[in-house]
mmCIF file of C-alpha atoms in Angstrom:
data_model
loop_
_atom_site.group_PDB
_atom_site.id
_atom_site.type_symbol
_atom_site.label_atom_id
_atom_site.label_comp_id
_atom_site.label_asym_id
_atom_site.label_seq_id
_atom_site.Cartn_x
_atom_site.Cartn_y
_atom_site.Cartn_z
ATOM 1 C CA UNK A 1 24.458 5.172 -86.555
ATOM 2 C CA UNK A 2 27.229 6.275 -84.280
ATOM 3 C CA UNK A 3 27.426 9.705 -85.815
ATOM 4 C CA UNK A 4 23.804 10.246 -85.053
ATOM 5 C CA UNK A 5 24.566 9.329 -81.559
ATOM 6 C CA UNK A 6 27.529 11.556 -81.581
ATOM 7 C CA UNK A 7 25.143 14.644 -82.667
ATOM 8 C CA UNK A 8 22.882 13.591 -79.937
ATOM 9 C CA UNK A 9 25.649 13.869 -77.326
ATOM 10 C CA UNK A 10 26.649 17.487 -78.674
ATOM 11 C CA UNK A 11 23.081 18.706 -78.623
ATOM 12 C CA UNK A 12 22.511 17.310 -75.272
ATOM 13 C CA UNK A 13 25.663 18.870 -73.843
ATOM 14 C CA UNK A 14 24.735 22.404 -75.356
ATOM 15 C CA UNK A 15 21.183 21.886 -73.806
ATOM 16 C CA UNK A 16 22.578 21.261 -70.227
ATOM 17 C CA UNK A 17 24.973 24.160 -70.596
ATOM 18 C CA UNK A 18 22.092 26.333 -71.354
ATOM 19 C CA UNK A 19 19.883 25.258 -68.668
ATOM 20 C CA UNK A 20 22.993 25.315 -66.028
ATOM 21 C CA UNK A 21 23.544 28.807 -66.910
ATOM 22 C CA UNK A 22 20.041 29.830 -66.546
ATOM 23 C CA UNK A 23 19.982 28.392 -63.036
ATOM 24 C CA UNK A 24 23.206 30.083 -62.257
ATOM 25 C CA UNK A 25 22.175 33.415 -63.220
ATOM 26 C CA UNK A 26 18.732 33.231 -61.203
ATOM 27 C CA UNK A 27 20.622 32.112 -58.082
ATOM 28 C CA UNK A 28 23.436 34.660 -58.462
ATOM 29 C CA UNK A 29 20.675 37.422 -58.629
ATOM 30 C CA UNK A 30 19.190 36.155 -55.449
ATOM 31 C CA UNK A 31 22.354 35.877 -53.563
ATOM 32 C CA UNK A 32 23.463 39.458 -54.805
ATOM 33 C CA UNK A 33 20.124 41.011 -53.336
ATOM 34 C CA UNK A 34 20.719 39.196 -50.151
ATOM 35 C CA UNK A 35 24.397 40.540 -49.800
ATOM 36 C CA UNK A 36 23.282 43.971 -50.466
ATOM 37 C CA UNK A 37 20.855 43.899 -48.056
ATOM 38 C CA UNK A 38 23.020 42.604 -45.364
ATOM 39 C CA UNK A 39 25.645 45.312 -46.392
ATOM 40 C CA UNK A 40 22.804 48.022 -45.907
ATOM 41 C CA UNK A 41 22.403 46.405 -42.312
ATOM 42 C CA UNK A 42 26.157 46.255 -41.643
ATOM 43 C CA UNK A 43 26.498 49.924 -42.595
ATOM 44 C CA UNK A 44 23.680 51.069 -40.422
ATOM 45 C CA UNK A 45 25.372 49.140 -37.431
ATOM 46 C CA UNK A 46 28.741 50.957 -38.156
ATOM 47 C CA UNK A 47 26.903 54.266 -38.266
ATOM 48 C CA UNK A 48 25.472 53.736 -35.045
ATOM 49 C CA UNK A 49 28.899 53.032 -33.734
ATOM 50 C CA UNK A 50 30.407 55.912 -35.238
ATOM 51 C CA UNK A 51 32.603 54.005 -37.583
ATOM 52 C CA UNK A 52 32.116 56.005 -40.735
ATOM 53 C CA UNK A 53 34.890 54.612 -42.916
ATOM 54 C CA UNK A 54 33.512 50.899 -42.491
ATOM 55 C CA UNK A 55 30.153 52.253 -43.278
ATOM 56 C CA UNK A 56 31.334 53.923 -46.397
ATOM 57 C CA UNK A 57 33.126 50.580 -47.337
ATOM 58 C CA UNK A 58 29.527 48.973 -47.083
ATOM 59 C CA UNK A 59 27.853 51.323 -49.282
ATOM 60 C CA UNK A 60 30.649 51.258 -51.707
ATOM 61 C CA UNK A 61 30.626 47.634 -52.080
ATOM 62 C CA UNK A 62 26.613 47.403 -52.357
ATOM 63 C CA UNK A 63 26.939 49.932 -55.308
ATOM 64 C CA UNK A 64 29.827 48.134 -56.774
ATOM 65 C CA UNK A 65 27.681 44.760 -56.751
ATOM 66 C CA UNK A 66 25.023 46.778 -58.589
ATOM 67 C CA UNK A 67 26.897 48.817 -60.937
ATOM 68 C CA UNK A 68 26.399 46.422 -63.895
ATOM 69 C CA UNK A 69 23.174 44.975 -63.042
ATOM 70 C CA UNK A 70 19.732 46.277 -64.612
ATOM 71 C CA UNK A 71 17.568 49.212 -62.942
ATOM 72 C CA UNK A 72 15.973 48.049 -59.707
ATOM 73 C CA UNK A 73 14.438 49.688 -56.684
ATOM 74 C CA UNK A 74 17.280 48.305 -54.858
ATOM 75 C CA UNK A 75 19.801 50.013 -56.921
ATOM 76 C CA UNK A 76 17.820 53.184 -56.431
ATOM 77 C CA UNK A 77 18.004 52.667 -52.496
ATOM 78 C CA UNK A 78 21.786 51.861 -52.642
ATOM 79 C CA UNK A 79 22.654 55.262 -54.550
ATOM 80 C CA UNK A 80 20.159 57.186 -52.126
ATOM 81 C CA UNK A 81 21.749 55.524 -49.122
ATOM 82 C CA UNK A 82 25.201 56.497 -50.183
ATOM 83 C CA UNK A 83 23.962 60.065 -51.159
ATOM 84 C CA UNK A 84 22.778 60.476 -47.756
ATOM 85 C CA UNK A 85 25.776 59.417 -46.162
ATOM 86 C CA UNK A 86 27.658 61.898 -48.194
ATOM 87 C CA UNK A 87 25.230 64.629 -47.304
ATOM 88 C CA UNK A 88 25.409 63.642 -43.365
ATOM 89 C CA UNK A 89 29.182 64.013 -43.480
ATOM 90 C CA UNK A 90 28.985 67.313 -45.489
ATOM 91 C CA UNK A 91 30.380 66.008 -48.882
ATOM 92 C CA UNK A 92 27.613 67.440 -50.821
ATOM 93 C CA UNK A 93 29.304 67.298 -54.444
ATOM 94 C CA UNK A 94 29.300 63.542 -53.737
ATOM 95 C CA UNK A 95 25.908 63.538 -52.499
ATOM 96 C CA UNK A 96 24.779 65.262 -55.906
ATOM 97 C CA UNK A 97 26.430 62.397 -57.764
ATOM 98 C CA UNK A 98 24.704 59.510 -56.016
ATOM 99 C CA UNK A 99 21.418 61.365 -55.530
ATOM 100 C CA UNK A 100 21.394 61.993 -59.355
ATOM 101 C CA UNK A 101 22.042 58.368 -60.108
ATOM 102 C CA UNK A 102 19.213 57.568 -58.035
ATOM 103 C CA UNK A 103 17.025 60.192 -59.833
ATOM 104 C CA UNK A 104 17.758 58.972 -63.184
ATOM 105 C CA UNK A 105 16.942 55.328 -62.504
ATOM 106 C CA UNK A 106 13.722 56.607 -61.188
ATOM 107 C CA UNK A 107 12.935 58.292 -64.135
ATOM 108 C CA UNK A 108 13.942 55.369 -66.261
ATOM 109 C CA UNK A 109 11.454 53.263 -63.998
ATOM 110 C CA UNK A 110 8.830 55.812 -64.192
ATOM 111 C CA UNK A 111 8.213 55.773 -60.515
ATOM 112 C CA UNK A 112 6.802 59.192 -59.457
ATOM 113 C CA UNK A 113 7.415 58.686 -55.732
ATOM 114 C CA UNK A 114 11.034 57.934 -56.108
ATOM 115 C CA UNK A 115 11.486 60.842 -58.805
ATOM 116 C CA UNK A 116 10.002 63.281 -56.173
ATOM 117 C CA UNK A 117 12.002 62.067 -53.001
ATOM 118 C CA UNK A 118 15.249 62.226 -55.201
ATOM 119 C CA UNK A 119 14.348 65.560 -56.474
ATOM 120 C CA UNK A 120 14.098 66.790 -53.036
ATOM 121 C CA UNK A 121 17.153 65.287 -51.743
ATOM 122 C CA UNK A 122 19.014 66.849 -54.943
ATOM 123 C CA UNK A 123 17.598 70.187 -54.206
ATOM 124 C CA UNK A 124 19.038 70.086 -50.580
ATOM 125 C CA UNK A 125 22.381 68.956 -51.938
ATOM 126 C CA UNK A 126 22.620 72.082 -54.260
ATOM 127 C CA UNK A 127 21.339 74.341 -51.723
ATOM 128 C CA UNK A 128 24.151 73.379 -49.384
ATOM 129 C CA UNK A 129 26.505 74.114 -52.542
ATOM 130 C CA UNK A 130 24.959 77.457 -52.727
ATOM 131 C CA UNK A 131 23.512 76.753 -56.193
ATOM 132 C CA UNK A 132 20.308 78.471 -55.417
ATOM 133 C CA UNK A 133 18.659 78.293 -58.995
ATOM 134 C CA UNK A 134 19.487 74.542 -59.548
ATOM 135 C CA UNK A 135 18.134 73.842 -55.951
ATOM 136 C CA UNK A 136 15.017 75.740 -56.416
ATOM 137 C CA UNK A 137 14.520 73.695 -59.800
ATOM 138 C CA UNK A 138 14.733 70.523 -58.124
ATOM 139 C CA UNK A 139 12.647 71.549 -55.266
ATOM 140 C CA UNK A 140 10.052 72.755 -57.366
ATOM 141 C CA UNK A 141 10.189 69.543 -59.434
ATOM 142 C CA UNK A 142 9.755 67.478 -56.008
ATOM 143 C CA UNK A 143 6.463 69.560 -55.254
ATOM 144 C CA UNK A 144 5.216 69.352 -58.666
ATOM 145 C CA UNK A 145 5.402 65.566 -59.025
ATOM 146 C CA UNK A 146 4.274 65.164 -55.629
ATOM 147 C CA UNK A 147 1.094 67.393 -56.245
ATOM 148 C CA UNK A 148 0.294 65.796 -59.659
ATOM 149 C CA UNK A 149 0.785 62.256 -58.514
ATOM 150 C CA UNK A 150 -1.161 62.937 -55.253
ATOM 151 C CA UNK A 151 1.599 61.900 -53.083
ATOM 152 C CA UNK A 152 1.961 62.442 -49.295
ATOM 153 C CA UNK A 153 4.965 62.029 -46.863
ATOM 154 C CA UNK A 154 7.327 61.443 -49.805
ATOM 155 C CA UNK A 155 10.226 62.935 -48.048
ATOM 156 C CA UNK A 156 10.703 63.508 -44.324
ATOM 157 C CA UNK A 157 10.787 67.333 -44.696
ATOM 158 C CA UNK A 158 13.102 68.051 -41.635
ATOM 159 C CA UNK A 159 14.751 70.956 -43.439
ATOM 160 C CA UNK A 160 11.738 72.795 -45.026
ATOM 161 C CA UNK A 161 12.111 71.622 -48.582
ATOM 162 C CA UNK A 162 8.357 72.078 -49.432
ATOM 163 C CA UNK A 163 8.302 75.559 -47.769
ATOM 164 C CA UNK A 164 11.315 76.699 -49.742
ATOM 165 C CA UNK A 165 9.944 75.616 -52.872
ATOM 166 C CA UNK A 166 6.887 77.910 -52.379
ATOM 167 C CA UNK A 167 8.843 80.787 -50.773
ATOM 168 C CA UNK A 168 7.658 80.045 -47.157
ATOM 169 C CA UNK A 169 11.112 78.996 -45.982
ATOM 170 C CA UNK A 170 14.414 81.159 -45.688
ATOM 171 C CA UNK A 171 17.540 79.611 -47.243
ATOM 172 C CA UNK A 172 19.651 80.453 -44.274
ATOM 173 C CA UNK A 173 17.420 78.775 -41.920
ATOM 174 C CA UNK A 174 17.616 75.423 -43.952
ATOM 175 C CA UNK A 175 21.385 75.787 -44.517
ATOM 176 C CA UNK A 176 22.156 76.392 -40.810
ATOM 177 C CA UNK A 177 19.982 73.588 -39.817
ATOM 178 C CA UNK A 178 21.678 71.453 -42.026
ATOM 179 C CA UNK A 179 25.176 72.241 -40.808
ATOM 180 C CA UNK A 180 24.097 71.700 -37.413
ATOM 181 C CA UNK A 181 23.156 68.360 -38.068
ATOM 182 C CA UNK A 182 26.114 67.610 -40.053
ATOM 183 C CA UNK A 183 28.591 65.173 -38.595
ATOM 184 C CA UNK A 184 31.320 65.965 -41.378
ATOM 185 C CA UNK A 185 34.527 67.538 -39.953
ATOM 186 C CA UNK A 186 37.131 68.531 -42.348
ATOM 187 C CA UNK A 187 39.451 65.953 -41.172
ATOM 188 C CA UNK A 188 36.593 63.158 -41.308
ATOM 189 C CA UNK A 189 35.665 64.319 -44.675
ATOM 190 C CA UNK A 190 39.553 63.894 -45.853
ATOM 191 C CA UNK A 191 39.680 60.623 -44.506
ATOM 192 C CA UNK A 192 36.561 59.415 -46.126
ATOM 193 C CA UNK A 193 37.387 60.866 -49.437
ATOM 194 C CA UNK A 194 40.818 58.997 -49.241
ATOM 195 C CA UNK A 195 39.098 55.642 -48.355
ATOM 196 C CA UNK A 196 36.595 56.084 -51.256
ATOM 197 C CA UNK A 197 39.453 56.799 -53.591
ATOM 198 C CA UNK A 198 41.526 53.848 -52.630
ATOM 199 C CA UNK A 199 38.447 51.706 -53.096
ATOM 200 C CA UNK A 200 37.857 52.906 -56.546
ATOM 201 C CA UNK A 201 41.504 52.315 -57.443
ATOM 202 C CA UNK A 202 41.424 48.916 -56.026
ATOM 203 C CA UNK A 203 38.171 47.848 -57.818
ATOM 204 C CA UNK A 204 39.597 49.390 -61.112
ATOM 205 C CA UNK A 205 42.667 46.874 -60.545
ATOM 206 C CA UNK A 206 40.370 44.056 -59.587
ATOM 207 C CA UNK A 207 38.030 44.446 -62.740
ATOM 208 C CA UNK A 208 41.186 44.641 -64.943
ATOM 209 C CA UNK A 209 42.401 41.241 -63.432
ATOM 210 C CA UNK A 210 38.889 39.846 -63.759
ATOM 211 C CA UNK A 211 38.397 40.892 -67.332
ATOM 212 C CA UNK A 212 42.001 39.238 -68.211
ATOM 213 C CA UNK A 213 40.795 35.976 -66.393
ATOM 214 C CA UNK A 214 37.519 35.979 -68.275
ATOM 215 C CA UNK A 215 39.125 36.594 -71.717
ATOM 216 C CA UNK A 216 41.561 33.719 -70.959
ATOM 217 C CA UNK A 217 38.668 31.470 -69.906
ATOM 218 C CA UNK A 218 36.470 32.596 -72.869
ATOM 219 C CA UNK A 219 39.545 31.844 -75.284
ATOM 220 C CA UNK A 220 39.768 28.396 -73.805
ATOM 221 C CA UNK A 221 36.354 27.651 -74.363
ATOM 222 C CA UNK A 222 36.436 28.998 -77.926
ATOM 223 C CA UNK A 223 39.455 26.674 -78.323
ATOM 224 C CA UNK A 224 37.559 23.887 -77.084
ATOM 225 C CA UNK A 225 34.727 24.328 -79.182
ATOM 226 C CA UNK A 226 36.640 24.564 -82.073
ATOM 227 C CA UNK A 227 38.279 21.511 -81.309
ATOM 228 C CA UNK A 228 35.097 19.595 -80.862
ATOM 229 C CA UNK A 229 33.941 20.607 -84.385
ATOM 230 C CA UNK A 230 37.278 20.013 -85.884
ATOM 231 C CA UNK A 231 37.222 16.605 -84.611
ATOM 232 C CA UNK A 232 33.668 16.094 -85.942
ATOM 233 C CA UNK A 233 35.065 17.208 -89.365
ATOM 234 C CA UNK A 234 38.034 14.843 -89.295
ATOM 235 C CA UNK A 235 35.467 12.036 -88.236
ATOM 236 C CA UNK A 236 33.641 12.672 -91.669
ATOM 237 C CA UNK A 237 36.630 12.817 -93.974
ATOM 238 C CA UNK A 238 39.565 10.743 -92.506
ATOM 239 C CA UNK A 239 37.710 7.834 -91.006
ATOM 240 C CA UNK A 240 36.415 6.874 -87.660
ATOM 241 C CA UNK A 241 39.321 5.615 -85.957
ATOM 242 C CA UNK A 242 41.887 8.416 -86.877
ATOM 243 C CA UNK A 243 39.069 10.906 -85.927
ATOM 244 C CA UNK A 244 38.458 9.516 -82.609
ATOM 245 C CA UNK A 245 42.194 9.499 -81.953
ATOM 246 C CA UNK A 246 42.254 13.218 -82.889
ATOM 247 C CA UNK A 247 39.323 14.036 -80.963
ATOM 248 C CA UNK A 248 40.797 12.488 -77.750
ATOM 249 C CA UNK A 249 43.984 14.323 -78.230
ATOM 250 C CA UNK A 250 42.098 17.620 -78.705
ATOM 251 C CA UNK A 251 39.910 17.102 -75.649
ATOM 252 C CA UNK A 252 43.067 16.262 -73.416
ATOM 253 C CA UNK A 253 44.572 19.415 -74.501
ATOM 254 C CA UNK A 254 41.882 21.487 -74.092
ATOM 255 C CA UNK A 255 41.272 20.097 -70.675
ATOM 256 C CA UNK A 256 44.740 20.703 -69.833
ATOM 257 C CA UNK A 257 44.368 24.386 -70.963
ATOM 258 C CA UNK A 258 41.241 24.715 -69.079
ATOM 259 C CA UNK A 259 42.926 23.263 -65.822
ATOM 260 C CA UNK A 260 45.801 25.712 -66.046
ATOM 261 C CA UNK A 261 43.658 28.606 -66.733
ATOM 262 C CA UNK A 262 41.454 27.408 -63.649
ATOM 263 C CA UNK A 263 44.282 27.255 -61.734
ATOM 264 C CA UNK A 264 45.494 30.803 -62.774
ATOM 265 C CA UNK A 265 42.092 32.100 -61.904
ATOM 266 C CA UNK A 266 42.526 30.499 -58.476
ATOM 267 C CA UNK A 267 45.847 32.124 -57.722
ATOM 268 C CA UNK A 268 44.536 35.543 -58.869
ATOM 269 C CA UNK A 269 41.605 35.034 -56.564
ATOM 270 C CA UNK A 270 43.975 33.865 -53.657
ATOM 271 C CA UNK A 271 46.080 37.183 -54.442
ATOM 272 C CA UNK A 272 43.142 39.444 -54.454
ATOM 273 C CA UNK A 273 41.834 38.084 -51.052
ATOM 274 C CA UNK A 274 45.576 38.794 -49.622
ATOM 275 C CA UNK A 275 45.457 42.418 -51.230
ATOM 276 C CA UNK A 276 42.021 42.840 -49.474
ATOM 277 C CA UNK A 277 43.415 41.445 -46.042
ATOM 278 C CA UNK A 278 46.445 43.771 -46.486
ATOM 279 C CA UNK A 279 44.022 46.774 -47.272
ATOM 280 C CA UNK A 280 41.875 46.016 -44.077
ATOM 281 C CA UNK A 281 45.302 45.975 -42.114
ATOM 282 C CA UNK A 282 46.318 49.411 -43.535
ATOM 283 C CA UNK A 283 43.031 50.708 -42.982
ATOM 284 C CA UNK A 284 42.962 49.927 -39.464
ATOM 285 C CA UNK A 285 42.623 52.560 -36.580
ATOM 286 C CA UNK A 286 46.123 51.659 -35.574
ATOM 287 C CA UNK A 287 47.544 52.414 -39.124
ATOM 288 C CA UNK A 288 45.769 55.586 -39.390
ATOM 289 C CA UNK A 289 47.208 56.742 -36.166
ATOM 290 C CA UNK A 290 50.928 55.513 -37.378
ATOM 291 C CA UNK A 291 50.417 57.607 -40.770
ATOM 292 C CA UNK A 292 49.070 60.594 -39.085
ATOM 293 C CA UNK A 293 52.155 60.493 -36.638
ATOM 294 C CA UNK A 294 54.411 59.931 -39.583
ATOM 295 C CA UNK A 295 53.140 62.651 -41.435
ATOM 296 C CA UNK A 296 53.235 65.139 -38.657
ATOM 297 C CA UNK A 297 57.086 64.144 -38.174
ATOM 298 C CA UNK A 298 58.012 64.505 -41.639
ATOM 299 C CA UNK A 299 56.133 67.935 -42.242
ATOM 300 C CA UNK A 300 57.548 69.269 -38.825
ATOM 301 C CA UNK A 301 60.607 67.664 -37.620
ATOM 302 C CA UNK A 302 61.168 68.476 -33.881
ATOM 303 C CA UNK A 303 63.292 67.064 -31.031
ATOM 304 C CA UNK A 304 61.942 63.969 -29.678
ATOM 305 C CA UNK A 305 58.487 63.946 -31.622
ATOM 306 C CA UNK A 306 57.546 60.469 -30.204
ATOM 307 C CA UNK A 307 56.265 61.088 -26.869
ATOM 308 C CA UNK A 308 55.497 57.517 -25.442
ATOM 309 C CA UNK A 309 56.196 53.937 -25.697
ATOM 310 C CA UNK A 310 52.774 53.543 -27.230
ATOM 311 C CA UNK A 311 53.598 55.585 -30.053
ATOM 312 C CA UNK A 312 56.833 53.723 -30.630
ATOM 313 C CA UNK A 313 54.772 50.279 -30.520
ATOM 314 C CA UNK A 314 52.407 51.745 -33.129
ATOM 315 C CA UNK A 315 55.339 52.760 -35.487
ATOM 316 C CA UNK A 316 57.002 49.347 -35.156
ATOM 317 C CA UNK A 317 53.560 47.633 -35.953
ATOM 318 C CA UNK A 318 53.128 49.663 -38.775
ATOM 319 C CA UNK A 319 56.640 49.179 -40.229
ATOM 320 C CA UNK A 320 55.970 45.188 -39.774
ATOM 321 C CA UNK A 321 52.657 45.730 -41.834
ATOM 322 C CA UNK A 322 54.417 47.356 -44.533
ATOM 323 C CA UNK A 323 57.528 45.002 -44.549
ATOM 324 C CA UNK A 324 56.522 41.652 -42.890
ATOM 325 C CA UNK A 325 59.319 40.123 -41.043
ATOM 326 C CA UNK A 326 61.072 43.547 -40.240
ATOM 327 C CA UNK A 327 60.465 43.620 -36.549
ATOM 328 C CA UNK A 328 61.548 39.826 -36.037
ATOM 329 C CA UNK A 329 64.833 40.675 -38.109
ATOM 330 C CA UNK A 330 65.394 43.577 -35.700
ATOM 331 C CA UNK A 331 64.962 41.140 -32.674
ATOM 332 C CA UNK A 332 67.490 38.863 -33.896
ATOM 333 C CA UNK A 333 70.490 41.039 -34.397
ATOM 334 C CA UNK A 334 72.806 40.639 -31.546
ATOM 335 C CA UNK A 335 73.640 43.693 -29.312
ATOM 336 C CA UNK A 336 70.947 45.828 -30.927
ATOM 337 C CA UNK A 337 69.940 48.682 -28.457
ATOM 338 C CA UNK A 338 66.417 50.344 -28.363
ATOM 339 C CA UNK A 339 67.917 53.336 -29.938
ATOM 340 C CA UNK A 340 69.489 51.098 -32.745
ATOM 341 C CA UNK A 341 65.812 49.661 -33.040
ATOM 342 C CA UNK A 342 64.303 53.048 -33.118
ATOM 343 C CA UNK A 343 66.726 54.316 -35.924
ATOM 344 C CA UNK A 344 66.493 51.242 -37.830
ATOM 345 C CA UNK A 345 62.341 51.606 -37.862
ATOM 346 C CA UNK A 346 62.688 55.294 -38.619
ATOM 347 C CA UNK A 347 65.025 54.679 -41.521
ATOM 348 C CA UNK A 348 62.807 52.078 -42.903
ATOM 349 C CA UNK A 349 59.867 54.382 -42.966
ATOM 350 C CA UNK A 350 61.820 56.901 -45.039
ATOM 351 C CA UNK A 351 63.136 59.474 -42.525
ATOM 352 C CA UNK A 352 66.207 61.134 -43.756
ATOM 353 C CA UNK A 353 69.495 61.572 -41.827
ATOM 354 C CA UNK A 354 68.662 65.253 -41.381
ATOM 355 C CA UNK A 355 65.261 64.515 -39.811
ATOM 356 C CA UNK A 356 66.841 61.909 -37.491
ATOM 357 C CA UNK A 357 69.382 64.485 -36.341
ATOM 358 C CA UNK A 358 66.628 66.841 -35.508
ATOM 359 C CA UNK A 359 64.571 64.059 -33.850
ATOM 360 C CA UNK A 360 67.456 63.016 -31.462
ATOM 361 C CA UNK A 361 69.110 66.508 -31.207
ATOM 362 C CA UNK A 362 72.527 65.409 -32.591
ATOM 363 C CA UNK A 363 74.390 66.181 -35.632
ATOM 364 C CA UNK A 364 73.816 64.381 -38.927
ATOM 365 C CA UNK A 365 77.381 63.237 -38.861
ATOM 366 C CA UNK A 366 76.342 61.346 -35.475
ATOM 367 C CA UNK A 367 73.377 59.803 -37.060
ATOM 368 C CA UNK A 368 75.778 58.309 -40.061
ATOM 369 C CA UNK A 369 78.055 57.162 -37.574
ATOM 370 C CA UNK A 370 75.136 55.402 -35.726
ATOM 371 C CA UNK A 371 73.919 53.859 -38.912
ATOM 372 C CA UNK A 372 77.301 52.392 -39.849
ATOM 373 C CA UNK A 373 77.545 50.858 -36.140
ATOM 374 C CA UNK A 374 74.019 49.297 -36.830
ATOM 375 C CA UNK A 375 75.088 48.065 -40.255
ATOM 376 C CA UNK A 376 78.241 46.312 -38.407
ATOM 377 C CA UNK A 377 75.940 44.595 -35.993
ATOM 378 C CA UNK A 378 73.697 43.450 -38.692
ATOM 379 C CA UNK A 379 76.531 41.924 -40.717
ATOM 380 C CA UNK A 380 78.013 40.384 -37.537
ATOM 381 C CA UNK A 381 74.529 38.468 -36.867
ATOM 382 C CA UNK A 382 74.586 37.386 -40.580
ATOM 383 C CA UNK A 383 71.120 39.166 -41.189
ATOM 384 C CA UNK A 384 70.572 40.706 -44.670
ATOM 385 C CA UNK A 385 66.802 40.901 -44.877
ATOM 386 C CA UNK A 386 66.232 43.935 -42.892
ATOM 387 C CA UNK A 387 66.737 45.968 -45.850
ATOM 388 C CA UNK A 388 67.951 49.342 -44.176
ATOM 389 C CA UNK A 389 67.968 52.370 -46.398
ATOM 390 C CA UNK A 390 70.999 54.184 -45.717
ATOM 391 C CA UNK A 391 72.033 57.436 -47.327
#
């Protein structure tokens, strides 16, 4: 009788798990769609404000959320929006990649309207890349699908896509019009490409961490399942009391493992949040200004390259972001002059003795002596966490 009850309990547990998983999947799908729509709205707001970096991050996050989902109209819209963004800023190779993703999904969904629209966009991309034959192919594809399906106003043809496909529009006219509307300077494109590269790298690391956690949790569940069935087998062959004891021990061990892995997952999630927060700090406008100033100082050392107190404040703030507690440690050193703090900050940011000598118009030997005096002041104040890198 008790064995039958045990089987009923196991079956009920499995059924509950199936129902729970189905509900979670459905809710997750709805939440994902709402989150992506919210990201689209945020991206539009950032574009209106002229903050291209944050707009790009919104589009990349939307693509990342949809990358492993099934093909949908929302997924096409996400790739189209990202492609249009790249096109607007003159990154035509990137625009081709994303517009092609949208085009391929439209083909799989057999949606003529979206196939036509995507083909027109790809044609413009290739036209700007000076690949005229490929551009003409996609523009003719746009025209043929539109005509065969009886579609109208599929693509807001501000650049003469249809007229070019029929030979009525000059290619130079289209290119000049697009370039006139483009927002992408060389500096802006380089910054956007750097942001996208950092995003992809961070997502790759995050994906690997999540895969590790998933494998650990799955292993724990497998161990848990094996433990349950092992306990049932023991219950059959070694008597009820012994089987119940073994089952209790196995369940306890598996619960401990699961708690451990859950705690580990929580730690990894917290670490990911910290990394994201640090990423936002390092991608702030103030940090970008500091990096630009540092690159200029390292590439072309000149006398007194830091012109204002605002620039010094920016450099100190950036060093604090890279090395938390650094500026506070400087302030706690007794007898530290403003020049001592400047030299300590520049040294921490990786500037050499030779570069410092150029900045202050003194000899390298004088810089070395200044560093030695600074070190003595640090030792006298019993502070060892500043971590100056002396040469």
